[in-house]
mmCIF file of C-alpha atoms in Angstrom:
data_model
loop_
_atom_site.group_PDB
_atom_site.id
_atom_site.type_symbol
_atom_site.label_atom_id
_atom_site.label_comp_id
_atom_site.label_asym_id
_atom_site.label_seq_id
_atom_site.Cartn_x
_atom_site.Cartn_y
_atom_site.Cartn_z
ATOM 1 C CA UNK G 1 -5.225 -16.770 -8.160
ATOM 2 C CA UNK G 2 -2.387 -15.852 -6.136
ATOM 3 C CA UNK G 3 1.269 -16.915 -6.026
ATOM 4 C CA UNK G 4 0.348 -19.212 -3.370
ATOM 5 C CA UNK G 5 -2.212 -20.787 -5.670
ATOM 6 C CA UNK G 6 -0.408 -20.862 -8.364
ATOM 7 C CA UNK G 7 2.619 -22.681 -6.312
ATOM 8 C CA UNK G 8 0.286 -25.461 -5.281
ATOM 9 C CA UNK G 9 -0.919 -25.678 -9.136
ATOM 10 C CA UNK G 10 2.610 -26.183 -10.311
ATOM 11 C CA UNK G 11 3.392 -28.309 -7.541
ATOM 12 C CA UNK G 12 0.714 -30.645 -8.060
ATOM 13 C CA UNK G 13 0.920 -30.824 -11.751
ATOM 14 C CA UNK G 14 4.748 -32.063 -11.056
ATOM 15 C CA UNK G 15 3.673 -34.457 -8.620
ATOM 16 C CA UNK G 16 5.827 -32.587 -5.689
ATOM 17 C CA UNK G 17 5.271 -32.099 -2.326
ATOM 18 C CA UNK G 18 5.763 -28.561 -1.135
ATOM 19 C CA UNK G 19 8.581 -27.404 1.377
ATOM 20 C CA UNK G 20 7.706 -24.045 3.538
ATOM 21 C CA UNK G 21 10.746 -22.382 5.484
ATOM 22 C CA UNK G 22 10.181 -20.064 8.265
ATOM 23 C CA UNK G 23 12.941 -17.427 9.174
ATOM 24 C CA UNK G 24 12.254 -14.768 11.525
ATOM 25 C CA UNK G 25 12.805 -11.217 9.730
ATOM 26 C CA UNK G 26 15.471 -9.348 11.470
ATOM 27 C CA UNK G 27 17.593 -12.352 12.732
ATOM 28 C CA UNK G 28 20.302 -12.298 13.448
ATOM 29 C CA UNK G 29 20.620 -8.599 11.841
ATOM 30 C CA UNK G 30 18.870 -7.233 9.337
ATOM 31 C CA UNK G 31 21.065 -7.267 6.225
ATOM 32 C CA UNK G 32 22.206 -10.670 6.868
ATOM 33 C CA UNK G 33 18.027 -11.548 7.273
ATOM 34 C CA UNK G 34 17.709 -9.893 3.469
ATOM 35 C CA UNK G 35 20.607 -11.921 2.498
ATOM 36 C CA UNK G 36 18.923 -14.988 3.892
ATOM 37 C CA UNK G 37 15.269 -14.650 2.660
ATOM 38 C CA UNK G 38 16.686 -13.687 -0.600
ATOM 39 C CA UNK G 39 18.684 -17.129 -0.570
ATOM 40 C CA UNK G 40 15.855 -19.231 0.100
ATOM 41 C CA UNK G 41 14.207 -19.984 -3.212
ATOM 42 C CA UNK G 42 17.672 -21.235 -4.582
ATOM 43 C CA UNK G 43 17.912 -23.480 -1.487
ATOM 44 C CA UNK G 44 14.758 -25.034 -2.855
ATOM 45 C CA UNK G 45 12.133 -23.446 -0.769
ATOM 46 C CA UNK G 46 8.437 -23.418 -2.321
ATOM 47 C CA UNK G 47 6.992 -20.989 -0.046
ATOM 48 C CA UNK G 48 8.712 -18.539 2.525
ATOM 49 C CA UNK G 49 7.313 -17.880 5.536
ATOM 50 C CA UNK G 50 8.478 -14.288 7.284
ATOM 51 C CA UNK G 51 8.131 -13.975 10.724
ATOM 52 C CA UNK G 52 7.403 -10.535 12.168
ATOM 53 C CA UNK G 53 9.053 -10.178 15.287
ATOM 54 C CA UNK G 54 6.382 -9.422 18.528
ATOM 55 C CA UNK G 55 7.265 -8.758 22.229
ATOM 56 C CA UNK G 56 4.940 -11.569 23.496
ATOM 57 C CA UNK G 57 4.733 -14.397 20.778
ATOM 58 C CA UNK G 58 2.693 -16.846 22.727
ATOM 59 C CA UNK G 59 2.821 -19.962 20.360
ATOM 60 C CA UNK G 60 6.334 -20.072 19.809
ATOM 61 C CA UNK G 61 8.933 -21.822 21.895
ATOM 62 C CA UNK G 62 12.660 -20.737 23.244
ATOM 63 C CA UNK G 63 14.156 -20.970 19.485
ATOM 64 C CA UNK G 64 11.918 -18.582 17.743
ATOM 65 C CA UNK G 65 11.166 -16.160 21.143
ATOM 66 C CA UNK G 66 15.000 -15.610 21.277
ATOM 67 C CA UNK G 67 14.959 -15.044 17.025
ATOM 68 C CA UNK G 68 12.288 -12.346 17.865
ATOM 69 C CA UNK G 69 14.389 -10.588 20.766
ATOM 70 C CA UNK G 70 17.577 -10.792 18.477
ATOM 71 C CA UNK G 71 15.548 -8.974 16.011
ATOM 72 C CA UNK G 72 13.712 -6.494 17.850
ATOM 73 C CA UNK G 73 16.893 -5.394 19.669
ATOM 74 C CA UNK G 74 18.651 -4.957 16.456
ATOM 75 C CA UNK G 75 16.059 -2.340 15.479
ATOM 76 C CA UNK G 76 13.296 -4.615 13.375
ATOM 77 C CA UNK G 77 10.171 -3.122 12.842
ATOM 78 C CA UNK G 78 7.037 -3.610 10.437
ATOM 79 C CA UNK G 79 8.753 -1.489 7.964
ATOM 80 C CA UNK G 80 11.585 -3.283 7.980
ATOM 81 C CA UNK G 81 10.436 -6.802 7.750
ATOM 82 C CA UNK G 82 8.460 -5.430 4.734
ATOM 83 C CA UNK G 83 11.630 -4.315 3.112
ATOM 84 C CA UNK G 84 12.835 -7.435 3.244
ATOM 85 C CA UNK G 85 9.771 -8.825 1.313
ATOM 86 C CA UNK G 86 10.520 -5.896 -1.369
ATOM 87 C CA UNK G 87 14.289 -7.052 -1.329
ATOM 88 C CA UNK G 88 13.229 -10.618 -2.333
ATOM 89 C CA UNK G 89 10.747 -8.893 -5.176
ATOM 90 C CA UNK G 90 13.698 -7.449 -6.789
ATOM 91 C CA UNK G 91 14.951 -11.140 -7.974
ATOM 92 C CA UNK G 92 11.847 -13.054 -7.547
ATOM 93 C CA UNK G 93 8.514 -12.588 -8.690
ATOM 94 C CA UNK G 94 7.000 -15.796 -8.045
ATOM 95 C CA UNK G 95 7.964 -17.421 -4.551
ATOM 96 C CA UNK G 96 4.922 -16.581 -2.284
ATOM 97 C CA UNK G 97 5.926 -15.123 0.944
ATOM 98 C CA UNK G 98 3.217 -15.442 3.845
ATOM 99 C CA UNK G 99 4.190 -12.826 7.055
ATOM 100 C CA UNK G 100 3.483 -14.623 10.217
ATOM 101 C CA UNK G 101 3.137 -13.289 13.573
ATOM 102 C CA UNK G 102 0.674 -11.663 15.743
ATOM 103 C CA UNK G 103 -2.262 -9.171 15.403
ATOM 104 C CA UNK G 104 -0.521 -6.128 17.605
ATOM 105 C CA UNK G 105 1.545 -4.439 15.464
ATOM 106 C CA UNK G 106 -0.872 -4.914 12.365
ATOM 107 C CA UNK G 107 -3.558 -2.966 14.179
ATOM 108 C CA UNK G 108 -1.117 -0.484 15.436
ATOM 109 C CA UNK G 109 -0.505 0.285 11.897
ATOM 110 C CA UNK G 110 -4.232 0.051 10.810
ATOM 111 C CA UNK G 111 -5.579 -2.685 8.981
ATOM 112 C CA UNK G 112 -6.480 -1.080 5.614
ATOM 113 C CA UNK G 113 -2.589 0.797 5.796
ATOM 114 C CA UNK G 114 -0.912 -2.125 6.469
ATOM 115 C CA UNK G 115 -2.730 -4.456 4.032
ATOM 116 C CA UNK G 116 -1.953 -1.812 1.184
ATOM 117 C CA UNK G 117 1.743 -1.933 2.372
ATOM 118 C CA UNK G 118 1.802 -5.525 2.635
ATOM 119 C CA UNK G 119 0.272 -5.954 -0.813
ATOM 120 C CA UNK G 120 2.623 -3.706 -2.509
ATOM 121 C CA UNK G 121 5.485 -4.795 -1.043
ATOM 122 C CA UNK G 122 5.008 -8.208 -2.123
ATOM 123 C CA UNK G 123 3.346 -10.337 0.270
ATOM 124 C CA UNK G 124 1.143 -13.244 -0.616
ATOM 125 C CA UNK G 125 -0.629 -14.491 2.571
ATOM 126 C CA UNK G 126 -0.727 -13.998 6.423
ATOM 127 C CA UNK G 127 -0.858 -16.456 9.416
ATOM 128 C CA UNK G 128 -1.808 -14.139 12.436
ATOM 129 C CA UNK G 129 -2.122 -16.974 15.264
ATOM 130 C CA UNK G 130 -4.054 -14.782 17.880
ATOM 131 C CA UNK G 131 -7.007 -13.783 15.442
ATOM 132 C CA UNK G 132 -9.707 -17.008 15.945
ATOM 133 C CA UNK G 133 -12.389 -17.239 13.406
ATOM 134 C CA UNK G 134 -14.314 -15.400 15.552
ATOM 135 C CA UNK G 135 -12.839 -12.105 14.774
ATOM 136 C CA UNK G 136 -12.588 -12.762 10.737
ATOM 137 C CA UNK G 137 -13.982 -9.411 10.333
ATOM 138 C CA UNK G 138 -10.828 -8.005 11.844
ATOM 139 C CA UNK G 139 -8.461 -8.738 9.435
ATOM 140 C CA UNK G 140 -9.251 -11.943 7.455
ATOM 141 C CA UNK G 141 -12.157 -11.016 5.300
ATOM 142 C CA UNK G 142 -10.519 -7.530 4.447
ATOM 143 C CA UNK G 143 -7.438 -9.483 3.752
ATOM 144 C CA UNK G 144 -9.045 -11.698 1.349
ATOM 145 C CA UNK G 145 -10.764 -8.607 -0.336
ATOM 146 C CA UNK G 146 -7.106 -6.971 -0.826
ATOM 147 C CA UNK G 147 -5.764 -10.017 -2.447
ATOM 148 C CA UNK G 148 -3.934 -11.571 0.043
ATOM 149 C CA UNK G 149 -4.463 -15.303 1.698
ATOM 150 C CA UNK G 150 -5.495 -15.787 5.064
ATOM 151 C CA UNK G 151 -4.533 -19.420 6.381
ATOM 152 C CA UNK G 152 -5.548 -20.381 9.403
ATOM 153 C CA UNK G 153 -4.061 -22.961 11.615
ATOM 154 C CA UNK G 154 -5.638 -26.531 12.328
ATOM 155 C CA UNK G 155 -4.495 -28.250 15.719
ATOM 156 C CA UNK G 156 -4.826 -31.914 17.339
ATOM 157 C CA UNK G 157 -7.694 -30.579 19.076
ATOM 158 C CA UNK G 158 -9.446 -28.803 16.544
ATOM 159 C CA UNK G 159 -12.303 -31.313 16.868
ATOM 160 C CA UNK G 160 -15.139 -31.988 14.165
ATOM 161 C CA UNK G 161 -17.187 -29.537 15.437
ATOM 162 C CA UNK G 162 -14.817 -26.624 15.566
ATOM 163 C CA UNK G 163 -12.793 -27.667 12.111
ATOM 164 C CA UNK G 164 -15.838 -26.085 9.713
ATOM 165 C CA UNK G 165 -15.672 -23.022 11.390
ATOM 166 C CA UNK G 166 -11.731 -22.792 11.134
ATOM 167 C CA UNK G 167 -11.976 -23.722 7.486
ATOM 168 C CA UNK G 168 -14.681 -21.097 6.531
ATOM 169 C CA UNK G 169 -12.640 -18.223 5.583
ATOM 170 C CA UNK G 170 -9.319 -19.935 5.234
ATOM 171 C CA UNK G 171 -7.576 -19.720 1.842
ATOM 172 C CA UNK G 172 -4.266 -20.606 0.196
ATOM 173 C CA UNK G 173 -3.410 -23.212 2.592
ATOM 174 C CA UNK G 174 -4.518 -24.935 6.109
ATOM 175 C CA UNK G 175 -1.317 -24.896 8.280
ATOM 176 C CA UNK G 176 -1.986 -28.310 10.565
ATOM 177 C CA UNK G 177 -0.444 -28.056 13.858
ATOM 178 C CA UNK G 178 1.283 -31.661 14.213
ATOM 179 C CA UNK G 179 1.970 -31.221 17.877
ATOM 180 C CA UNK G 180 0.274 -29.712 20.631
ATOM 181 C CA UNK G 181 2.443 -26.707 22.581
ATOM 182 C CA UNK G 182 4.423 -24.320 21.356
ATOM 183 C CA UNK G 183 7.028 -24.643 18.407
ATOM 184 C CA UNK G 184 9.980 -26.467 18.326
ATOM 185 C CA UNK G 185 8.667 -28.529 21.296
ATOM 186 C CA UNK G 186 9.019 -32.396 20.392
ATOM 187 C CA UNK G 187 9.592 -34.236 16.499
ATOM 188 C CA UNK G 188 6.224 -34.611 14.201
ATOM 189 C CA UNK G 189 5.239 -38.532 13.881
ATOM 190 C CA UNK G 190 3.805 -38.948 10.409
ATOM 191 C CA UNK G 191 1.890 -42.286 12.023
ATOM 192 C CA UNK G 192 -0.019 -39.745 13.943
ATOM 193 C CA UNK G 193 -0.344 -36.774 11.922
ATOM 194 C CA UNK G 194 -1.443 -38.610 8.492
ATOM 195 C CA UNK G 195 -5.549 -39.253 10.051
ATOM 196 C CA UNK G 196 -5.340 -35.857 11.300
ATOM 197 C CA UNK G 197 -4.313 -34.787 7.674
ATOM 198 C CA UNK G 198 -6.914 -36.962 5.958
ATOM 199 C CA UNK G 199 -9.659 -35.512 8.264
ATOM 200 C CA UNK G 200 -9.049 -32.234 7.313
ATOM 201 C CA UNK G 201 -8.681 -32.938 3.847
ATOM 202 C CA UNK G 202 -12.101 -34.261 3.743
ATOM 203 C CA UNK G 203 -13.465 -31.221 4.757
ATOM 204 C CA UNK G 204 -11.691 -28.978 2.254
ATOM 205 C CA UNK G 205 -10.006 -28.843 -1.189
ATOM 206 C CA UNK G 206 -7.157 -26.717 0.149
ATOM 207 C CA UNK G 207 -3.709 -27.929 0.340
ATOM 208 C CA UNK G 208 -2.634 -29.124 4.030
ATOM 209 C CA UNK G 209 0.980 -28.265 5.404
ATOM 210 C CA UNK G 210 2.315 -29.987 8.016
ATOM 211 C CA UNK G 211 4.412 -27.792 10.487
ATOM 212 C CA UNK G 212 6.047 -27.703 14.572
ATOM 213 C CA UNK G 213 8.430 -30.627 15.127
ATOM 214 C CA UNK G 214 10.216 -31.060 11.570
ATOM 215 C CA UNK G 215 13.715 -30.772 12.315
ATOM 216 C CA UNK G 216 15.495 -33.149 9.903
ATOM 217 C CA UNK G 217 15.419 -34.239 6.099
ATOM 218 C CA UNK G 218 13.904 -37.513 7.367
ATOM 219 C CA UNK G 219 11.093 -36.019 9.050
ATOM 220 C CA UNK G 220 10.330 -33.490 6.355
ATOM 221 C CA UNK G 221 10.243 -36.522 3.795
ATOM 222 C CA UNK G 222 8.048 -38.321 6.157
ATOM 223 C CA UNK G 223 5.490 -35.885 7.114
ATOM 224 C CA UNK G 224 5.651 -34.551 3.283
ATOM 225 C CA UNK G 225 4.726 -37.743 2.055
ATOM 226 C CA UNK G 226 1.224 -37.935 4.175
ATOM 227 C CA UNK G 227 0.802 -34.090 3.437
ATOM 228 C CA UNK G 228 0.721 -31.619 0.760
ATOM 229 C CA UNK G 229 4.145 -30.423 2.005
ATOM 230 C CA UNK G 230 5.742 -29.418 5.416
ATOM 231 C CA UNK G 231 7.312 -26.379 6.835
ATOM 232 C CA UNK G 232 10.406 -26.128 8.879
ATOM 233 C CA UNK G 233 10.812 -23.157 11.417
ATOM 234 C CA UNK G 234 12.792 -23.355 14.743
ATOM 235 C CA UNK G 235 15.536 -25.981 13.160
ATOM 236 C CA UNK G 236 16.257 -23.241 10.575
ATOM 237 C CA UNK G 237 16.340 -20.409 13.223
ATOM 238 C CA UNK G 238 18.729 -22.436 15.148
ATOM 239 C CA UNK G 239 21.083 -22.392 12.824
ATOM 240 C CA UNK G 240 21.180 -18.787 12.503
ATOM 241 C CA UNK G 241 21.160 -18.581 16.091
ATOM 242 C CA UNK G 242 24.395 -20.509 16.221
ATOM 243 C CA UNK G 243 26.118 -17.457 13.950
ATOM 244 C CA UNK G 244 26.656 -19.930 10.701
ATOM 245 C CA UNK G 245 27.415 -18.195 7.774
ATOM 246 C CA UNK G 246 24.685 -17.422 5.188
ATOM 247 C CA UNK G 247 25.710 -19.671 2.833
ATOM 248 C CA UNK G 248 26.179 -22.711 5.618
ATOM 249 C CA UNK G 249 22.376 -21.873 6.560
ATOM 250 C CA UNK G 250 21.123 -22.412 3.081
ATOM 251 C CA UNK G 251 22.886 -25.274 2.516
ATOM 252 C CA UNK G 252 21.362 -26.848 5.605
ATOM 253 C CA UNK G 253 18.030 -25.705 4.397
ATOM 254 C CA UNK G 254 18.580 -27.608 0.923
ATOM 255 C CA UNK G 255 18.960 -30.887 3.150
ATOM 256 C CA UNK G 256 15.145 -30.278 4.158
ATOM 257 C CA UNK G 257 14.020 -29.079 0.799
ATOM 258 C CA UNK G 258 15.283 -32.234 -0.933
ATOM 259 C CA UNK G 259 13.963 -34.363 1.842
ATOM 260 C CA UNK G 260 10.281 -32.849 1.262
ATOM 261 C CA UNK G 261 10.823 -32.858 -2.606
ATOM 262 C CA UNK G 262 11.789 -36.589 -2.291
ATOM 263 C CA UNK G 263 8.396 -37.653 -0.846
#
């Protein structure tokens, strides 16, 4: 059992949906990023997605691309991203942290070394968007052997023939991408997402969390109501991009969390 498994078991026993928040590590700067991440659990976040900045983020829209550029310009590295996780673990040993990003920085570090360092820093799971199931031996299976969940994305184009392959080695939860395209591109619609969530849940006992296109407390509530929870990323990153104080960013996050938890 990982922290992710424990969190979903607790939420299920409480009859609540999960709220997952994405932030880019090192945005707008290293120290502020540490402060934001440390404040997320108190703002109602059940699982933290910590973005690992990368120079070519092909799945991300402009908001998160720019966040990654700000972070990299400020000197954010893989080591500094792990340091943000360690900083949270000084005060919080229960909130799961999922590192989300691309394979290149992990490959450059070396899979075995990276997994040892990630586990030691308190990372609980990985979402690596450019490693398909055909590459499971590369990172997915080693990660799970090391005790980290490997979370896979399913999308509107993941048909019935492809879905079992996507689910085969997934653990922790399934991340359903509610729209076709990049992050922040459109608003998720619960009536369109519901049949897809049901289709996935018919094939797995894992929780299904819906992300991409969730920008408001109302949408968070509507999407969480038809899934096991929801993810908000670009809307939070946009608050950070506007230079708002940490307390204002966290207050905004709380409105989203309250929306998801009211489902």
